[in-house]
Short mmCIF file of C-alpha atoms and ligand atoms in Angstrom, two decimals:
data_model
loop_
_atom_site.label_atom_id
_atom_site.label_comp_id
_atom_site.label_asym_id
_atom_site.label_seq_id
_atom_site.Cartn_x
_atom_site.Cartn_y
_atom_site.Cartn_z
CA THR A 142 219.69 71.32 136.31
CA GLU A 143 216.14 71.62 137.55
CA LYS A 144 215.00 68.69 139.65
CA GLU A 145 212.08 66.71 138.19
CA LYS A 146 208.94 66.75 140.31
CA GLU A 147 208.53 63.71 142.56
CA TYR A 148 205.24 61.83 142.55
CA VAL A 149 203.95 59.34 145.07
CA ILE A 150 201.79 56.51 143.76
CA GLY A 151 199.79 54.64 146.39
CA PHE A 152 199.10 51.01 145.58
CA SER A 153 196.44 49.18 147.56
CA GLN A 154 196.64 45.46 146.83
CA CYS A 155 193.96 43.07 148.16
CA GLY A 156 196.61 40.52 149.15
CA ASP A 157 199.92 39.25 147.90
CA ALA A 158 200.40 35.69 149.08
CA ASP A 159 200.11 34.06 145.65
CA ASN A 160 202.48 34.01 142.68
CA TRP A 161 200.13 35.99 140.47
CA ARG A 162 200.14 38.98 142.86
CA LYS A 163 203.93 38.62 143.26
CA ALA A 164 204.29 38.77 139.48
CA MET A 165 202.11 41.88 139.44
CA ILE A 166 204.19 43.84 141.95
CA GLY A 167 207.36 42.61 140.22
CA GLU A 168 206.15 44.07 136.92
CA MET A 169 205.27 47.32 138.67
CA ARG A 170 208.68 47.70 140.27
CA ARG A 171 210.45 47.05 136.98
CA GLU A 172 208.31 49.62 135.21
CA LEU A 173 209.03 52.07 138.04
CA ALA A 174 212.75 51.63 137.48
CA PHE A 175 212.28 53.53 134.20
CA ASN A 176 210.58 56.39 136.07
CA PRO A 177 212.88 57.38 138.93
CA ASN A 178 210.79 60.40 139.93
CA PHE A 179 207.83 58.15 140.81
CA ARG A 180 207.79 56.50 144.22
CA LEU A 181 205.49 53.62 145.18
CA LEU A 182 203.76 53.37 148.56
CA TYR A 183 202.61 49.78 148.79
CA LYS A 184 200.06 48.20 151.12
CA GLN A 185 198.51 44.73 150.91
CA ALA A 186 195.42 43.69 152.86
CA ASP A 187 195.72 39.90 153.31
CA ASP A 188 192.46 39.34 151.39
CA ASN A 189 190.47 41.36 153.92
CA SER A 190 188.18 44.15 152.68
CA ALA A 191 188.01 45.97 156.05
CA VAL A 192 191.81 46.02 156.27
CA GLN A 193 192.01 47.28 152.69
CA ILE A 194 189.61 50.18 153.41
CA LYS A 195 191.79 51.15 156.37
CA GLN A 196 194.91 51.00 154.23
CA VAL A 197 193.43 53.26 151.54
CA LYS A 198 192.69 55.78 154.30
CA GLU A 199 196.31 55.52 155.44
CA LEU A 200 197.50 56.11 151.88
CA LEU A 201 195.31 59.21 151.72
CA LYS A 202 197.00 60.53 154.86
CA GLU A 203 200.34 60.08 153.12
CA ASN A 204 199.24 62.55 150.46
CA ILE A 205 199.47 60.22 147.50
CA ASP A 206 199.26 61.79 144.05
CA LEU A 207 197.46 58.81 142.52
CA LEU A 208 195.86 55.57 143.73
CA ILE A 209 196.20 52.17 142.09
CA ILE A 210 193.87 49.60 143.63
CA SER A 211 192.95 45.97 143.15
CA PRO A 212 189.90 45.80 145.41
CA ASN A 213 189.35 42.59 147.34
CA GLU A 214 185.56 42.80 147.00
CA ALA A 215 183.69 45.27 144.80
CA ALA A 216 180.92 46.65 147.03
CA PRO A 217 182.79 47.19 150.33
CA LEU A 218 185.67 49.04 148.65
CA THR A 219 183.47 51.27 146.48
CA PRO A 220 182.77 54.17 148.91
CA ILE A 221 186.41 54.74 149.86
CA VAL A 222 187.56 54.61 146.23
CA GLU A 223 184.84 57.12 145.31
CA GLU A 224 186.05 59.33 148.15
CA VAL A 225 189.59 59.29 146.78
CA TYR A 226 188.35 60.07 143.27
CA ASN A 227 186.12 62.89 144.51
CA LYS A 228 189.10 64.50 146.21
CA GLY A 229 190.59 64.88 142.73
CA ILE A 230 193.17 62.13 143.18
CA PRO A 231 193.35 60.01 140.00
CA VAL A 232 192.34 56.37 140.49
CA ILE A 233 193.45 53.33 138.50
CA VAL A 234 191.53 50.13 139.22
CA VAL A 235 193.30 46.94 138.22
CA ASP A 236 192.11 43.31 137.88
CA ARG A 237 189.15 43.47 140.30
CA LYS A 238 186.50 46.16 139.87
CA ILE A 239 184.58 48.48 142.15
CA ALA A 240 180.80 48.95 141.83
CA SER A 241 181.09 52.46 140.44
CA GLN A 242 182.29 54.39 137.40
CA LEU A 243 184.20 56.89 139.54
CA TYR A 244 187.72 56.00 138.48
CA ASN A 245 190.04 57.22 135.72
CA ASN A 246 191.19 53.94 134.28
CA TYR A 247 190.40 50.24 134.66
CA ILE A 248 193.04 47.72 133.58
CA GLY A 249 192.36 44.04 133.10
CA ALA A 250 191.41 41.26 130.75
CA ASP A 251 187.68 40.81 130.14
CA ASN A 252 186.67 38.29 132.81
CA TYR A 253 183.28 37.60 131.24
CA GLU A 254 185.14 36.69 128.03
CA ILE A 255 187.50 34.47 130.04
CA GLY A 256 184.53 32.55 131.43
CA LYS A 257 183.13 32.19 127.93
CA ILE A 258 186.41 30.95 126.49
CA ALA A 259 186.59 28.38 129.30
CA GLY A 260 182.97 27.31 128.64
CA ASN A 261 183.47 26.92 124.91
CA TYR A 262 186.67 25.01 125.50
CA ALA A 263 184.90 22.75 128.03
CA ALA A 264 182.19 22.04 125.47
CA SER A 265 184.78 21.16 122.84
CA LEU A 266 186.48 18.77 125.28
CA LEU A 267 183.27 17.09 126.41
CA GLY A 268 181.43 16.80 123.12
CA GLU A 269 177.78 15.86 123.63
CA SER A 270 177.46 15.64 127.38
CA GLY A 271 179.22 15.89 130.70
CA ASN A 272 179.01 16.81 134.37
CA ILE A 273 180.98 19.86 135.39
CA VAL A 274 182.10 20.97 138.84
CA GLU A 275 182.84 24.69 139.08
CA ILE A 276 185.16 26.11 141.73
CA GLY A 277 184.56 29.84 142.01
CA GLY A 278 186.73 32.64 143.32
CA LEU A 279 185.75 34.93 146.20
CA PRO A 280 181.99 35.40 145.48
CA ALA A 281 181.91 39.19 145.93
CA SER A 282 184.99 39.86 143.81
CA SER A 283 184.24 40.94 140.26
CA PRO A 284 186.32 38.33 138.35
CA ALA A 285 184.45 35.52 140.14
CA ILE A 286 181.07 36.98 139.20
CA GLU A 287 182.07 37.65 135.60
CA ARG A 288 183.87 34.34 134.99
CA ARG A 289 180.89 32.42 136.35
CA LYS A 290 178.47 34.33 134.10
CA GLY A 291 180.59 33.91 130.96
CA PHE A 292 181.02 30.20 131.64
CA ALA A 293 177.27 29.68 132.13
CA ASP A 294 176.42 31.66 128.99
CA ALA A 295 178.84 29.65 126.85
CA LEU A 296 177.26 26.40 128.03
CA ALA A 297 173.64 27.55 127.80
CA SER A 298 173.22 26.11 124.31
CA HIS A 299 174.66 22.72 125.31
CA LYS A 300 171.69 21.05 126.93
CA ASN A 301 173.48 17.90 128.07
CA ILE A 302 176.52 19.58 129.50
CA LYS A 303 175.66 20.59 133.04
CA VAL A 304 177.35 22.44 135.85
CA VAL A 305 176.19 19.95 138.48
CA LYS A 306 177.99 21.50 141.44
CA GLN A 307 179.36 24.95 142.29
CA VAL A 308 181.61 25.57 145.27
CA ASN A 309 183.61 28.61 146.36
CA GLY A 310 187.34 28.38 146.79
CA ASN A 311 187.82 32.13 147.44
CA TRP A 312 190.84 32.10 145.05
CA VAL A 313 192.93 29.96 147.43
CA LYS A 314 193.97 26.33 147.18
CA PRO A 315 193.26 25.02 150.71
CA ILE A 316 189.76 26.55 150.74
CA ALA A 317 189.06 25.13 147.28
CA LYS A 318 190.24 21.69 148.35
CA ASP A 319 188.11 21.68 151.51
CA ALA A 320 185.05 22.82 149.60
CA LEU A 321 185.55 20.19 146.91
CA LEU A 322 186.23 17.39 149.41
CA LYS A 323 182.90 18.12 151.10
CA VAL A 324 180.86 17.58 147.95
CA ILE A 325 182.80 15.40 145.55
CA ASP A 326 181.41 12.05 146.80
CA ASN A 327 177.92 13.22 145.93
CA VAL A 328 178.71 14.22 142.36
CA THR A 329 177.82 11.51 139.87
CA THR A 330 180.51 10.89 137.24
CA PRO A 331 182.20 14.29 137.17
CA SER A 332 183.97 14.72 133.85
CA LEU A 333 185.41 18.24 134.08
CA VAL A 334 186.37 20.85 136.64
CA PHE A 335 186.41 24.55 135.85
CA ALA A 336 188.34 26.42 138.53
CA HIS A 337 188.39 30.22 138.41
CA ASN A 338 192.17 30.20 138.85
CA ASP A 339 195.08 27.80 138.52
CA VAL A 340 195.90 27.43 142.22
CA MET A 341 192.36 26.15 142.80
CA ALA A 342 192.67 23.99 139.67
CA LEU A 343 195.77 22.41 141.22
CA GLY A 344 193.71 21.86 144.38
CA ALA A 345 191.09 20.01 142.33
CA TYR A 346 193.77 17.83 140.76
CA GLU A 347 195.09 16.95 144.23
CA VAL A 348 191.63 16.10 145.54
CA PHE A 349 190.92 13.70 142.67
CA LYS A 350 194.32 12.11 143.17
CA GLU A 351 194.12 11.82 146.95
CA LYS A 352 190.63 10.29 146.74
CA GLN A 353 191.78 7.97 143.94
CA LEU A 354 188.95 9.11 141.71
CA PRO A 355 189.23 8.70 137.96
CA PRO A 356 191.09 11.75 136.64
CA VAL A 357 189.03 14.50 135.01
CA LYS A 358 189.76 17.33 132.60
CA ILE A 359 190.59 20.51 134.48
CA ILE A 360 190.47 24.07 133.19
CA GLY A 361 192.01 26.90 135.18
CA VAL A 362 192.67 30.60 134.72
CA ASP A 363 195.88 32.72 134.91
CA ALA A 364 198.42 30.65 132.92
CA LEU A 365 201.24 32.31 134.82
CA PRO A 366 204.72 31.44 133.51
CA GLY A 367 207.58 30.31 135.73
CA LYS A 368 208.07 27.59 138.33
CA GLY A 369 205.07 26.16 140.17
CA ALA A 370 202.48 28.08 138.17
CA GLY A 371 199.76 27.48 135.59
CA MET A 372 201.78 27.12 132.39
CA GLU A 373 203.84 24.47 134.10
CA TYR A 374 200.71 22.60 135.21
CA VAL A 375 199.48 22.57 131.61
CA ASN A 376 202.88 21.46 130.39
CA ASN A 377 202.97 18.60 132.93
CA GLY A 378 199.41 17.54 132.15
CA ILE A 379 198.22 18.30 135.69
CA ILE A 380 195.55 20.51 134.17
CA THR A 381 194.18 20.40 130.63
CA ALA A 382 194.16 24.12 129.89
CA SER A 383 194.34 27.56 131.43
CA VAL A 384 193.00 30.88 130.22
CA LEU A 385 195.70 33.55 130.27
CA TYR A 386 195.01 36.39 132.70
CA PRO A 387 197.75 39.04 132.54
CA THR A 388 198.41 40.91 135.79
CA GLY A 389 198.40 44.44 134.36
CA GLY A 390 201.27 45.44 136.64
CA ALA A 391 203.33 47.17 133.97
CA GLU A 392 200.29 48.87 132.43
CA SER A 393 199.24 50.23 135.86
CA ILE A 394 202.51 52.09 136.26
CA ARG A 395 202.59 53.25 132.64
CA ASN A 396 199.07 54.63 132.90
CA ALA A 397 199.82 56.21 136.29
CA VAL A 398 202.80 58.00 134.78
CA SER A 399 200.66 59.18 131.83
CA LEU A 400 197.85 60.44 134.08
CA LEU A 401 200.27 62.34 136.32
CA ASN A 402 201.91 63.86 133.25
CA ASN A 403 198.47 64.96 132.06
CA GLN A 404 198.53 62.63 129.08
CA PRO A 405 195.31 60.98 127.94
CA VAL A 406 194.50 57.49 129.23
CA PRO A 407 191.41 55.57 128.09
CA LYS A 408 188.72 54.67 130.62
CA GLU A 409 189.36 50.96 130.00
CA THR A 410 192.67 49.26 129.21
CA VAL A 411 191.67 45.78 128.04
CA LEU A 412 194.41 43.18 128.31
CA GLN A 413 194.54 40.28 125.89
CA THR A 414 193.75 36.70 126.78
CA LEU A 415 194.11 33.29 125.16
CA ILE A 416 193.61 29.65 125.98
CA VAL A 417 196.81 27.83 126.84
CA ASP A 418 196.70 24.07 126.29
CA SER A 419 199.02 21.28 125.14
CA ALA A 420 198.93 22.65 121.59
CA ASN A 421 200.56 25.99 122.41
CA VAL A 422 201.98 25.76 125.93
CA ARG A 423 205.57 25.25 124.76
CA MET A 424 205.49 28.27 122.49
CA THR A 425 203.72 30.53 125.00
CA SER A 426 205.93 29.54 127.92
CA LEU A 427 209.08 30.00 125.82
CA GLN A 428 207.95 33.50 124.98
CA ALA A 429 206.97 34.24 128.56
CA ASP A 430 210.31 32.94 129.87
CA LYS A 431 212.16 35.18 127.40
CA ILE A 432 210.26 38.20 128.70
CA LEU A 433 210.97 37.18 132.29
CA GLU A 434 214.69 36.90 131.44
CA GLN A 435 214.71 40.32 129.85
CA GLN A 436 212.97 41.73 132.91
CA LYS A 437 215.65 40.15 135.13
CA ASP A 438 218.32 41.80 132.96
CA ILE A 439 216.61 45.13 133.48
CA GLU A 440 216.60 44.54 137.25
CA GLN A 441 220.32 43.67 137.19
CA GLN A 442 221.09 46.82 135.23
CA GLN A 443 219.08 48.79 137.74
CA ILE A 444 221.11 47.35 140.63
CA VAL A 445 224.38 48.20 138.83
CA MET A 446 223.14 51.72 138.17
CA ASP A 447 222.10 52.18 141.80
CA LYS A 448 225.58 51.05 142.91
CA GLN A 449 227.27 53.45 140.50
CA GLN A 450 225.04 56.22 141.76
CA GLN A 451 226.05 55.40 145.34
CA THR A 452 229.77 55.36 144.47
CA TYR A 453 229.38 58.68 142.72
CA GLN A 454 227.60 60.16 145.74
CA THR A 455 230.26 58.86 148.13
CA GLN A 456 233.02 60.37 145.98
CA ARG A 457 231.21 63.68 145.78
CA ASN A 458 230.72 63.73 149.54
CA LEU A 459 234.40 62.97 150.00
CA LEU A 460 235.42 65.80 147.68
CA TYR A 461 233.07 68.05 149.58
CA VAL A 462 234.51 67.06 152.95
CA LEU A 463 238.01 67.64 151.59
CA GLY A 464 236.92 71.06 150.46
CA ILE A 465 237.63 70.34 146.80
CA THR A 466 234.21 71.38 145.53
C1 LIG B 277 195.35 36.24 142.46
C2 LIG B 277 194.03 35.89 141.85
C3 LIG B 277 194.23 35.28 140.49
C4 LIG B 277 192.94 35.59 139.85
C5 LIG B 277 192.72 36.99 140.34
C6 LIG B 277 191.32 37.44 140.36
O1 LIG B 277 195.21 36.74 143.77
O2 LIG B 277 193.32 35.03 142.69
O3 LIG B 277 194.54 33.93 140.55
O4 LIG B 277 192.95 35.45 138.48
O5 LIG B 277 193.25 37.04 141.63
O6 LIG B 277 191.18 38.69 140.92
#
């Protein structure tokens, strides 16, 4: 039989310390298991744009057939991504954007919409009036810019609901906590926190608790299923709600496979979102857990198949050594 052509997909990830990024690569590896002739070259940049630029250059040297990238910050990563695209190497941008249209496919939920959903939900929680503290993600990353804008636009018509303080948590809990601790004493009667992701939302919860301040409503983003993640925080009442932000891991691999097989892929793959709160968290986490279980089954089957393949190879080698084939 003719051997199928092997493809190398380069994946440049901005960082992978948090559960959301771990879920993303997990989804990618599972999807890859269905496509054995695609190999993944993976690099993560520890949330550092300069490191990420260097890593994309390294991937280029490895002769990748396609690049998947989640750029740490939009502007700094734009020139190198354009360079890859201009070499004729297909580019899939996932979650965070670059400041250019030179890519084949962008995958992600609409972050402006996510900000709006959070703003409308905040307004419905607060009623007439309230003081909001907003904890933003890394300022130069596209989801932070878009979530902030959507949130502000949703609240524009509510004159007595005000974002009284904005701090940057750069997507990480300890930075969010430090930033909030510095300002929280000077915020008069905060009634709600909007954090651009759930790890920073948890940080806000901890700050209010540690300072023995009256608890506030907290809205986060991600609603990741599993232990120690957003859906659990909603379920335990640590945060009030979270806006679902799918990772796009599986879609990245599927679209990469399509592009490399010369099948059409749309310029934008928009992932669905929804607000997760006490009204639907049980249902949504049950569904998510079921999917996670099925994905684990797939992984197990993959391991069994790999073992069988190894046994088969060993036996073939043995027959060969014995001169039987
Ligand atoms: C994970 C993360 C998510 C957030 C996304 C934005 O690293 O911070 O929590 O939704 O990145 O790009």
